[in-house]
Tab-separated table of C-alpha atoms in Angstrom:
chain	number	residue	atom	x	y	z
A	1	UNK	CA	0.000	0.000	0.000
A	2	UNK	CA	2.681	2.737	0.737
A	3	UNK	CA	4.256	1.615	-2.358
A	4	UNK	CA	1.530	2.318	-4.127
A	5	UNK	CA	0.697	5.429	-2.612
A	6	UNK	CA	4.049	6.761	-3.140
A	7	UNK	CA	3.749	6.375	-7.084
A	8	UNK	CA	0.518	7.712	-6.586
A	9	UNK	CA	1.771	10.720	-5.119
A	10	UNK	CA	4.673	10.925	-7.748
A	11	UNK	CA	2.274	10.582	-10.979
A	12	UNK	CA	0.071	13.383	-9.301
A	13	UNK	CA	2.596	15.740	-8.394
A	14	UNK	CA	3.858	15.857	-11.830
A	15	UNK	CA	0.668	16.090	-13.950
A	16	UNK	CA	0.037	19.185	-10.971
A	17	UNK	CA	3.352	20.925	-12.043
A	18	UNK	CA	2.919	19.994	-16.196
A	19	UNK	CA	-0.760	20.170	-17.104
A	20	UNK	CA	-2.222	22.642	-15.178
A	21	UNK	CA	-2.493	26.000	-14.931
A	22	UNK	CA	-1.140	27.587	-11.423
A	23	UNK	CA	-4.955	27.815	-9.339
A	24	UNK	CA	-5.996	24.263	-10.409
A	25	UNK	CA	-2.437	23.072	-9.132
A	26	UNK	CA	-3.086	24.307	-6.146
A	27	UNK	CA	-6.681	23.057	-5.780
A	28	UNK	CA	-6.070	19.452	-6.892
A	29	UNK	CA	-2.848	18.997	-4.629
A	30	UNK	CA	-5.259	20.422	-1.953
A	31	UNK	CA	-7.793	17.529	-2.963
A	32	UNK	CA	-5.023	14.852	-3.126
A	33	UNK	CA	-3.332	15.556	-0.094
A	34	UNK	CA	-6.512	14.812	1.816
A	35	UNK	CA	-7.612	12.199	-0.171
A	36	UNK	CA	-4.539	10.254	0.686
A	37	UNK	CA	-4.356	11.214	4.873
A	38	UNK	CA	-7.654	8.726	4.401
A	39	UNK	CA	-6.411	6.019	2.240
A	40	UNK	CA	-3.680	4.581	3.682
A	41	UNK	CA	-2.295	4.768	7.358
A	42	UNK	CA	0.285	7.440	8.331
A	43	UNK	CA	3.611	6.493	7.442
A	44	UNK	CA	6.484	8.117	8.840
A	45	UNK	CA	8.850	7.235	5.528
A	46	UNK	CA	6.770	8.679	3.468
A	47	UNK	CA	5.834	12.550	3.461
A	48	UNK	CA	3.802	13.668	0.776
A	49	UNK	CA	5.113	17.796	0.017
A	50	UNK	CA	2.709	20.545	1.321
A	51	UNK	CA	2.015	23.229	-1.551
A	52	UNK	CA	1.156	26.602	-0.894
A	53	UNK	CA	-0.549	29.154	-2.560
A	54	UNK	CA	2.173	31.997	-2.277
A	55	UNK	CA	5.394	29.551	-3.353
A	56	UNK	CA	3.452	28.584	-7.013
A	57	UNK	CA	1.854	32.001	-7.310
A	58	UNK	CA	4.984	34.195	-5.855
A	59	UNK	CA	3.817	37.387	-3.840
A	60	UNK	CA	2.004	38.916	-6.828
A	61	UNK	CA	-1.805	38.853	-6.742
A	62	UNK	CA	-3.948	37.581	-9.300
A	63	UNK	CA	-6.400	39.853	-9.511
A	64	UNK	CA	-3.311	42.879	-9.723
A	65	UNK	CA	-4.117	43.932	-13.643
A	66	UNK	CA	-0.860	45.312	-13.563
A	67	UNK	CA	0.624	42.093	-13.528
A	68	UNK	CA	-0.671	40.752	-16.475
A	69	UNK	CA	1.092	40.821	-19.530
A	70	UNK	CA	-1.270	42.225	-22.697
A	71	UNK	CA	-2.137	39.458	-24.843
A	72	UNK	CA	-0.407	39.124	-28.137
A	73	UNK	CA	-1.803	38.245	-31.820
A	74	UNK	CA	-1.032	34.867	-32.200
A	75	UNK	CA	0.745	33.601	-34.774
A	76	UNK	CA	-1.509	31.857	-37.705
A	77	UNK	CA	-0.650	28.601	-37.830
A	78	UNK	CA	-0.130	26.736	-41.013
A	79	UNK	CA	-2.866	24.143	-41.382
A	80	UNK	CA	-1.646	20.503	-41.629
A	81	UNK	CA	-2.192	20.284	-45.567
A	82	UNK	CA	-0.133	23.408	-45.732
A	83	UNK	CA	3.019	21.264	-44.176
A	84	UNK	CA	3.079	19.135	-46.123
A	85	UNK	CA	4.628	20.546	-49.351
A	86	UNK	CA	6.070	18.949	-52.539
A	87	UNK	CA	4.164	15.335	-51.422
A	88	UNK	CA	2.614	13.000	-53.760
A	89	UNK	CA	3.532	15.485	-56.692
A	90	UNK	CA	2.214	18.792	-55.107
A	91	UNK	CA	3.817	21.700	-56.162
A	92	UNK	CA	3.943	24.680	-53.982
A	93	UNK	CA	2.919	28.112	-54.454
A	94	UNK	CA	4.009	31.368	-52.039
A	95	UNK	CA	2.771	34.693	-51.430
A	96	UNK	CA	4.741	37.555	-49.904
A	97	UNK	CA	3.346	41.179	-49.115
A	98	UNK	CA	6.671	43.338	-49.020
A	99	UNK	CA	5.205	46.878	-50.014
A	100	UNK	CA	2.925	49.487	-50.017
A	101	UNK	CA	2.798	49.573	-53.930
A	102	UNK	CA	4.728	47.897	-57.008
A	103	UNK	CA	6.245	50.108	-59.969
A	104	UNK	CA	4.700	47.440	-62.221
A	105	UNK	CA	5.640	49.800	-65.586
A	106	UNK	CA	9.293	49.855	-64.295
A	107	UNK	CA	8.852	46.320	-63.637
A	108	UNK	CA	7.983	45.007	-66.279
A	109	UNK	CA	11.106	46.948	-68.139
A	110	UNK	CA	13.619	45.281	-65.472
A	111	UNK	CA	12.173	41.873	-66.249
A	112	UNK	CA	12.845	42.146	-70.256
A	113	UNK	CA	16.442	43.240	-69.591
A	114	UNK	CA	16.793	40.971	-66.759
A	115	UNK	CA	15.546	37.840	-69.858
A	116	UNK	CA	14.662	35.431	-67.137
A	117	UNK	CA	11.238	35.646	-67.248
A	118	UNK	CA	9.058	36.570	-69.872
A	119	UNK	CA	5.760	38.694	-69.389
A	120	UNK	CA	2.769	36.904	-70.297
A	121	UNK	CA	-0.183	39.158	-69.535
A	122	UNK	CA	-0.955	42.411	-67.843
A	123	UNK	CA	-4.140	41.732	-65.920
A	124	UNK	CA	-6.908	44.610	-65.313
A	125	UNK	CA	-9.023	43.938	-61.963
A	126	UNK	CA	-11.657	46.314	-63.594
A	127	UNK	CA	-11.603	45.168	-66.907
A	128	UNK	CA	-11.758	48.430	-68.608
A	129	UNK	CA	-7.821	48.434	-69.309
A	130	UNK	CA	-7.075	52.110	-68.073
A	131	UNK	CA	-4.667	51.170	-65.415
A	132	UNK	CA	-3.188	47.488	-65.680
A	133	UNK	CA	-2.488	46.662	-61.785
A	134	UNK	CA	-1.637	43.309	-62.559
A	135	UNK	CA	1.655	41.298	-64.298
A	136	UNK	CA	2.123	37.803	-65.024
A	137	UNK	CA	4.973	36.346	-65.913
A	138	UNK	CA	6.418	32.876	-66.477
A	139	UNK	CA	10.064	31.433	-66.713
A	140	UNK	CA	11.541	31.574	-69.508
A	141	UNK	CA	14.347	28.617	-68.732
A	142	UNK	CA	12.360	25.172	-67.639
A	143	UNK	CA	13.509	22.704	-65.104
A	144	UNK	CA	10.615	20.105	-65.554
A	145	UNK	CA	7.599	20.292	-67.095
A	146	UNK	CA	5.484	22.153	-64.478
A	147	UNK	CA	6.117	25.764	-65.272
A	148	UNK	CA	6.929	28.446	-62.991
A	149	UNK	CA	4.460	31.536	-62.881
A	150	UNK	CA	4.603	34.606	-61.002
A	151	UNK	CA	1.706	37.282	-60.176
A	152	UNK	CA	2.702	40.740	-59.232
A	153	UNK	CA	-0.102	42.425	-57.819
A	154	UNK	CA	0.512	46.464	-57.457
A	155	UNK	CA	-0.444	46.899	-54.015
A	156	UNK	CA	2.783	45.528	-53.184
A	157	UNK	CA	2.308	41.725	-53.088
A	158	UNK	CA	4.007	38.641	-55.334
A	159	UNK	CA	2.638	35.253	-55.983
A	160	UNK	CA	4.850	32.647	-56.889
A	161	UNK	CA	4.293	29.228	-58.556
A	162	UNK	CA	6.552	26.650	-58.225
A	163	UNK	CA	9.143	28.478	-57.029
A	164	UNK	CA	11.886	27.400	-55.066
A	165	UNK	CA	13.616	29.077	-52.202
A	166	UNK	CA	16.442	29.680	-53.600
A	167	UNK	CA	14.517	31.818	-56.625
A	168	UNK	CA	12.421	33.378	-54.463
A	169	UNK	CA	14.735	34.823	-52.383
A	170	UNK	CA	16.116	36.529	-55.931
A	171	UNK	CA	12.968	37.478	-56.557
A	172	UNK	CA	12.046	39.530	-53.879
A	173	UNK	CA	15.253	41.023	-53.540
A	174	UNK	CA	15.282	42.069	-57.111
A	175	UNK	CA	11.741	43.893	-56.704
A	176	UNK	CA	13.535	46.015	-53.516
A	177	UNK	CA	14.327	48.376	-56.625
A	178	UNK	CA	10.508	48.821	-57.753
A	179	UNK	CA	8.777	48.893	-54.627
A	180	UNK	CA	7.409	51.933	-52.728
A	181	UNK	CA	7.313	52.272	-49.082
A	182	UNK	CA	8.785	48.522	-48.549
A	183	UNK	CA	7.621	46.722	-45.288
A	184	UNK	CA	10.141	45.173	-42.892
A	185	UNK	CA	11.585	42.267	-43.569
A	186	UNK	CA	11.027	39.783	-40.480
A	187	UNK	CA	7.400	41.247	-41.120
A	188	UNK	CA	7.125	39.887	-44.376
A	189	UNK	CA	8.172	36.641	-44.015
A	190	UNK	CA	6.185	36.138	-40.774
A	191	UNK	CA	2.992	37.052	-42.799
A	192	UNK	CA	3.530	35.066	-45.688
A	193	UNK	CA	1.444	32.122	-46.741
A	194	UNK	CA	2.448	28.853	-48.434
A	195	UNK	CA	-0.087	26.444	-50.438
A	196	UNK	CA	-0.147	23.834	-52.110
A	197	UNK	CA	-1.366	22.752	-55.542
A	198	UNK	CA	-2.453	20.559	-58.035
A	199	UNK	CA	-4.386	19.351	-61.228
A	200	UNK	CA	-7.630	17.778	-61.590
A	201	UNK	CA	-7.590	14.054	-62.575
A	202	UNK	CA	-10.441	14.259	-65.424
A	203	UNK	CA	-10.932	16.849	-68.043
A	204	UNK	CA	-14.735	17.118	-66.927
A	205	UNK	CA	-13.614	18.487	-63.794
A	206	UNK	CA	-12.893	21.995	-62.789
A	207	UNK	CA	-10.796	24.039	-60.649
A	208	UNK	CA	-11.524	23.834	-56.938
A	209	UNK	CA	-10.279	24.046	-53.634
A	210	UNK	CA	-10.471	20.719	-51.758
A	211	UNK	CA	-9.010	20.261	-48.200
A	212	UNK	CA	-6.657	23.313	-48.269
A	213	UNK	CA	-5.524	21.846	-52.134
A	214	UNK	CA	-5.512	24.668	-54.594
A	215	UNK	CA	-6.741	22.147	-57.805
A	216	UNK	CA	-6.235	23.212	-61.378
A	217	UNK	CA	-7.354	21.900	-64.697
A	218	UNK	CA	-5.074	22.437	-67.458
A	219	UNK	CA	-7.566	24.728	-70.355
A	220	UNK	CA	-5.597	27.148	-72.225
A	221	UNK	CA	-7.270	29.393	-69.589
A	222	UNK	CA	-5.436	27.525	-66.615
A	223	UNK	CA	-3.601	31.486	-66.091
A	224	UNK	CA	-7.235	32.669	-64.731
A	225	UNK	CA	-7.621	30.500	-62.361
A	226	UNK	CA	-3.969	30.719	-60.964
A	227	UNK	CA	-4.856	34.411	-61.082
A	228	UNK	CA	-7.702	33.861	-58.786
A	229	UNK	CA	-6.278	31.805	-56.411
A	230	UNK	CA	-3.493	34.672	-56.236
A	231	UNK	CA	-5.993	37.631	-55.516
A	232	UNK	CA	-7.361	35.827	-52.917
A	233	UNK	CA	-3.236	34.871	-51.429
A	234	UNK	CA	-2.680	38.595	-51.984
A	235	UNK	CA	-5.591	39.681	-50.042
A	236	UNK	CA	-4.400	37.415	-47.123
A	237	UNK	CA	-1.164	38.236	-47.005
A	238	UNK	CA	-1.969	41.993	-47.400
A	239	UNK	CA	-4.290	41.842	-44.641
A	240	UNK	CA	-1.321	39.769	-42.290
A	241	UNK	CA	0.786	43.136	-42.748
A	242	UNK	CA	-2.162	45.070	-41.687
A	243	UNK	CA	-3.016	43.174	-38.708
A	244	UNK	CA	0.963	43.957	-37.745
A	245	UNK	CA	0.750	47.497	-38.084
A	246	UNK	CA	-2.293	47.444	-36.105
A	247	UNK	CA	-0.652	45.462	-32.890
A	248	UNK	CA	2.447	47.804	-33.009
A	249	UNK	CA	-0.050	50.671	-33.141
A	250	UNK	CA	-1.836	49.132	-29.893
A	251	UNK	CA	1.731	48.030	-28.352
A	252	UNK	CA	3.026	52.004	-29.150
A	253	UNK	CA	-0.189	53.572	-27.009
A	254	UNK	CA	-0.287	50.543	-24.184
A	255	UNK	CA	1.364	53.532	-22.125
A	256	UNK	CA	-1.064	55.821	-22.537
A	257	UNK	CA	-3.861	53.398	-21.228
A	258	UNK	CA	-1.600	52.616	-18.137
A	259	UNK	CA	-1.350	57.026	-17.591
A	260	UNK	CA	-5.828	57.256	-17.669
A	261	UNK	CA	-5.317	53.537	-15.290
A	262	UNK	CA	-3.386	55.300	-12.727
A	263	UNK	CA	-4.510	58.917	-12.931
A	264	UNK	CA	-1.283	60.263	-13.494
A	265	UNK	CA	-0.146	62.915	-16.580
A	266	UNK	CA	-0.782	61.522	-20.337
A	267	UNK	CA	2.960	61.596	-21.454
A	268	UNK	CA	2.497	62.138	-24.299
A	269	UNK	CA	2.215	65.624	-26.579
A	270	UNK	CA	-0.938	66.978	-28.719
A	271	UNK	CA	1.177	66.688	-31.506
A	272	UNK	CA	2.251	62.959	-31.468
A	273	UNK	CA	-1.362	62.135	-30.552
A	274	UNK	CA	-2.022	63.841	-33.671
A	275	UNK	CA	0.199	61.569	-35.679
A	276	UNK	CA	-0.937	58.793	-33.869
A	277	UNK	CA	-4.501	59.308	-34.653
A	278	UNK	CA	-3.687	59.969	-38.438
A	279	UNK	CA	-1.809	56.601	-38.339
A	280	UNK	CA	-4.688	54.990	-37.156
A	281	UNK	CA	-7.425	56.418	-39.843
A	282	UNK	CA	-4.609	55.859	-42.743
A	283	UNK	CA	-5.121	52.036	-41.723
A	284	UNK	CA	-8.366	52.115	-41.753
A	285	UNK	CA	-8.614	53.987	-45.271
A	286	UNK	CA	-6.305	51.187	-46.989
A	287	UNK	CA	-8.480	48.388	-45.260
A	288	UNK	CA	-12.355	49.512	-45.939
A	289	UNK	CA	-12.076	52.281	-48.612
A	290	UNK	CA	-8.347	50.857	-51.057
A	291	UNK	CA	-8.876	47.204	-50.768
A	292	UNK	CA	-11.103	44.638	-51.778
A	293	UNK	CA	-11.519	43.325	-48.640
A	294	UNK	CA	-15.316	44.132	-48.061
A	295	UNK	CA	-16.721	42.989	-51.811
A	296	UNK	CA	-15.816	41.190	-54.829
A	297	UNK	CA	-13.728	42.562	-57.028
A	298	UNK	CA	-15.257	43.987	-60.655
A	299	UNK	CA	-13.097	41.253	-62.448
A	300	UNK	CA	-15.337	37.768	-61.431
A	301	UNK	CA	-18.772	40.055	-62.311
A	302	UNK	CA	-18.914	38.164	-65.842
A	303	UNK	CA	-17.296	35.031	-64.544
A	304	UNK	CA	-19.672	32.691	-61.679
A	305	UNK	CA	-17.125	29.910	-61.802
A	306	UNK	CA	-14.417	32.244	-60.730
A	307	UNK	CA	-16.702	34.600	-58.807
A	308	UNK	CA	-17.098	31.112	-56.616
A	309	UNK	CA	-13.675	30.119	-56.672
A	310	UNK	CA	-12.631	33.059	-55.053
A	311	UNK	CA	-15.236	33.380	-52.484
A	312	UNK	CA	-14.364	29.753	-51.817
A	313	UNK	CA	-10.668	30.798	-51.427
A	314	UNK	CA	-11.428	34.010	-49.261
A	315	UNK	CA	-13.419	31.614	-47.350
A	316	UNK	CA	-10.326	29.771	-46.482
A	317	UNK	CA	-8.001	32.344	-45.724
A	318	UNK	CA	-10.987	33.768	-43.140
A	319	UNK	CA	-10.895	37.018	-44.733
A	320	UNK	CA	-14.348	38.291	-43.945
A	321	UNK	CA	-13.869	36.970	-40.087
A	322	UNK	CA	-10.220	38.604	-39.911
A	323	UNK	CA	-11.459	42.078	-41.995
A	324	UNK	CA	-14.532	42.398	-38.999
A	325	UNK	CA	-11.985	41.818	-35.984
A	326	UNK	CA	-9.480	44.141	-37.757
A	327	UNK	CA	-12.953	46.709	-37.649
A	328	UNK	CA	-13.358	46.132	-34.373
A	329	UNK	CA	-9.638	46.924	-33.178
A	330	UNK	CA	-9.524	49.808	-35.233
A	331	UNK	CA	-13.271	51.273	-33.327
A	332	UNK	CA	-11.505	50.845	-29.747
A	333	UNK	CA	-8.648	52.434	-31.148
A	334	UNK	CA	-10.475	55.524	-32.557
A	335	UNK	CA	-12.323	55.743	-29.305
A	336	UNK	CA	-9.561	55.703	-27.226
A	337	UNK	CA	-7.427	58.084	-29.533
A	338	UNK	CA	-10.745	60.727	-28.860
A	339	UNK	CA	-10.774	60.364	-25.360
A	340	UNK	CA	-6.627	60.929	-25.167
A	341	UNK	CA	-7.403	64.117	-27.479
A	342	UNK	CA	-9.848	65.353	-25.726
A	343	UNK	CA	-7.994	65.344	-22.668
A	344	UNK	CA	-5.279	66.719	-23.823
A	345	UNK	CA	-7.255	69.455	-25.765
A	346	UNK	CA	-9.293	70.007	-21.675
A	347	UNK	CA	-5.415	70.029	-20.659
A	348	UNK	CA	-4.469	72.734	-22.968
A	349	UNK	CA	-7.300	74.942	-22.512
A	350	UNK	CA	-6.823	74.555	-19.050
A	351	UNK	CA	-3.676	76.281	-19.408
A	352	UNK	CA	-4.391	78.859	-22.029
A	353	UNK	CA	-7.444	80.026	-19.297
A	354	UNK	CA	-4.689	80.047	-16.660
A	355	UNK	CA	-2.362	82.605	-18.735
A	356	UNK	CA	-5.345	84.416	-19.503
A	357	UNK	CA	-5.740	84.920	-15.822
A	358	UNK	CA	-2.059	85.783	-15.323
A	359	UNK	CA	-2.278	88.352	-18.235
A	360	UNK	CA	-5.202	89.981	-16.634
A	361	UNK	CA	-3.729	90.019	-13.630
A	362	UNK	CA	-0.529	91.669	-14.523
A	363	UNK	CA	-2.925	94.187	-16.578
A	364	UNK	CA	-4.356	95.017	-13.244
A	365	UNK	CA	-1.071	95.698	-11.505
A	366	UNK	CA	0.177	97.761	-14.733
A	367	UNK	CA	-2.894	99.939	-13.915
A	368	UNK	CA	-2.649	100.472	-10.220
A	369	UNK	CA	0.643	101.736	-10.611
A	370	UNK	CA	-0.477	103.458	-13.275
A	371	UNK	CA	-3.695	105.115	-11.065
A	372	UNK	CA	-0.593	105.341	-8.313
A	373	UNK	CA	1.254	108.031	-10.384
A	374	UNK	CA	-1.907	110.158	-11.569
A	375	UNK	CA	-2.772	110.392	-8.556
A	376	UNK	CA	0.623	111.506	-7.277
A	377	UNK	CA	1.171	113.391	-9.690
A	378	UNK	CA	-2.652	115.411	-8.981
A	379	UNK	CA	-1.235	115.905	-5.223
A	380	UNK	CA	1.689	117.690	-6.867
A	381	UNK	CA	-0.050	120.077	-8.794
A	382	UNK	CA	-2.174	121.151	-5.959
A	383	UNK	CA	0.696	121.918	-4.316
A	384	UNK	CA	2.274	124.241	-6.714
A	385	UNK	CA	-0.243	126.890	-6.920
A	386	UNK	CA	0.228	127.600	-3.064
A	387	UNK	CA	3.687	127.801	-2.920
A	388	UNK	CA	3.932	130.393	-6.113
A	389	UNK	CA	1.705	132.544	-3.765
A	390	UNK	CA	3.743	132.407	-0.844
A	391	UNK	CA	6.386	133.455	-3.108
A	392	UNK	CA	5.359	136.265	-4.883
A	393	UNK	CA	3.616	137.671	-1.298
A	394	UNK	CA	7.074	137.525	-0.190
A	395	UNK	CA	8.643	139.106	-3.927
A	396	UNK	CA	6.475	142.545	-3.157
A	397	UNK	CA	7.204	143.132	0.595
């Protein structure tokens, strides 16, 4: 019996100090130490540990706020079918979002002389073909028979289709050249996503997405439906840098918040709050008003089976879901950069009233001492008059 109760104890005490979290620890070591004063006899070999509240939770309280940390974004986590690239003849295709906007006329000039790759298409979203805003190229060089494709969209994102590493990493440092307001680099490559791909067994079939599988049939008008699957990446990726900005927006004010917690002075001036708040609407102008993240683009209007596709694709990617959370952030942000304005704007009226005071108050000084010498000077004039009679009483004796 003690022998059992000692690997009793031992297989307890560890799942208490691996699976739980710190207040169940203490409750089911609480449960198990009486539990066991009634199972067996008292032995004086074998002492089972006493745990205490303050040793697990250290002096800090739990119900401080101050001592919790705030919670970060979590990392998006690839999805298992994701992993599992280049298996059972999957190809793999990458999207990176690594600037604000893409010189795609420049671009396309660099990629002639460059004679790597040779433009196939220039895409318009809008169909009307003012203002091309996206460029397709393929390799020109083979190295087996699935060719390699690339989509440059000009918001500042690249697709790329069977790709390697090793050419990717060219890629995108060849497009540092052509991009506008480039992102950061860690940034990038934390927010990229990585699919796989594949074709349809049967001619009958079409293009689908099945089981996080991006499934092409291979029509002379295979390009459209890589295209689609690559507006739908871009958007994604596009939105990953956006959800950055946004946490080192919240991360850059978490001070301020602490300030209003503890009543002290906002440190922080009306004219960085001013920048701050313009950050903040500049976000949410790219996201609702210079994206396509709330409708469909104008492109899929004349074409269901891609219209579908790409909702399909969205749907996977959780673009809607991540789009209304991003809304959501951004409305607590807006509120709180209003209340921080509008204290500092009470703040600084509070002090213009004050110097008003002062000013009047050194106004009223000024004119006392200015009252102080008429009146002086009145005394001495009634003086004069007297004494010039005394004087000329005394001239004419």
């Amino acid at each position: 019996m003690n022998t059992v109760k000692f690997l009793l104890t031992k297989c307890v005490i560890s799942g208490i100090s691996t699976g739980l979290h710190q207040p169940a620890r203490i409750a089911v070591a609480g449960q198990f130490v009486r539990f066991s004063s009634t199972l067996a006899p008292k032995v004086s070999s074998l002492k089972i540990p006493t745990i205490r509240a303050g040793s697990i939770l250290g002096s800090k309280s739990i119900g401080n706020i101050s001592t919790l940390q705030m919670k970060k974004r979590p990392v998006r986590k690839k999805r298992p079918e994701e992993a599992e690239v280049s298996e059972d003849g999957h190809f793999t295709v990458t999207a990176y979002a690594t600037a604000e906007e893409y010189d795609l006329e420049k671009l396309l000039s660099g990629l002639v002389q460059q004679e790597l790759y040779e433009p196939k298409k220039f895409i318009c979203t809008d169909d009307n073909g003012v203002e091309p805003d996206v460029l397709y190229v393929s390799a020109k060089y083979q190295v087996d028979k699935e060719p390699r494709d690339i989509f440059f969209f000009r918001e500042g994102t690249v697709i790329l289709w069977n790709i390697g590493e090793l050419e990717c990493s060219n890629v995108l440092s060849f497009l540092k050249q052509y991009e506008q307001d480039s992102y950061d680099e860690n940034v990038v490559t934390g927010e990229s996503e990585q699919m796989v791909y594949n074709y349809v067994s049967t001619e009958q079939a079409s293009a689908h997405l099945k089981r996080g599988l991006f499934l092409l049939t291979r029509d002379e008008d295979s390009y459209l439906e890589k295209y689609t699957f690559s507006n739908a990446m871009s958007l994604s990726v596009k939105l990953g840098i956006w959800e950055a900005s946004l946490d080192k927006y919240i991360e850059s004010i978490a001070f301020v918040t602490d300030n209003l917690k503890r009543g002290t002075k906002i440190k922080i001036s009306r004219a960085d709050m001013l920048r701050k708040t313009g950050e903040l609407f500049a976000l949410r102008h790219l996201i609702n008003l210079s994206s396509d993240l709330l409708d469909t683009p104008d492109f899929y209007w004349d074409r269901e089976h891609l219209e579908n596709l790409y909702a399909q694709t969205c749907g996977y990617f959780s673009i809607s879901r991540r789009t209304k959370v991003m809304n959501e952030k951004l409305n607590h942000c807006v509120e709180l950069a209003d209340l921080i304005t509008s204290n500092l704007n009470d703040a600084h009226h509070i002090r213009l009233e004050w110097m008003i005071i002062i000013l009047i108050m050194v106004e009223v000084v000024f004119e006392f001492i200015h009252y102080f010498e008429r009146y002086m000077a009145a005394q001495e004039t009634e003086a004069l008059p007297a004494v010039s009679a005394i004087e000329v009483i005394q001239s004419v004796e």
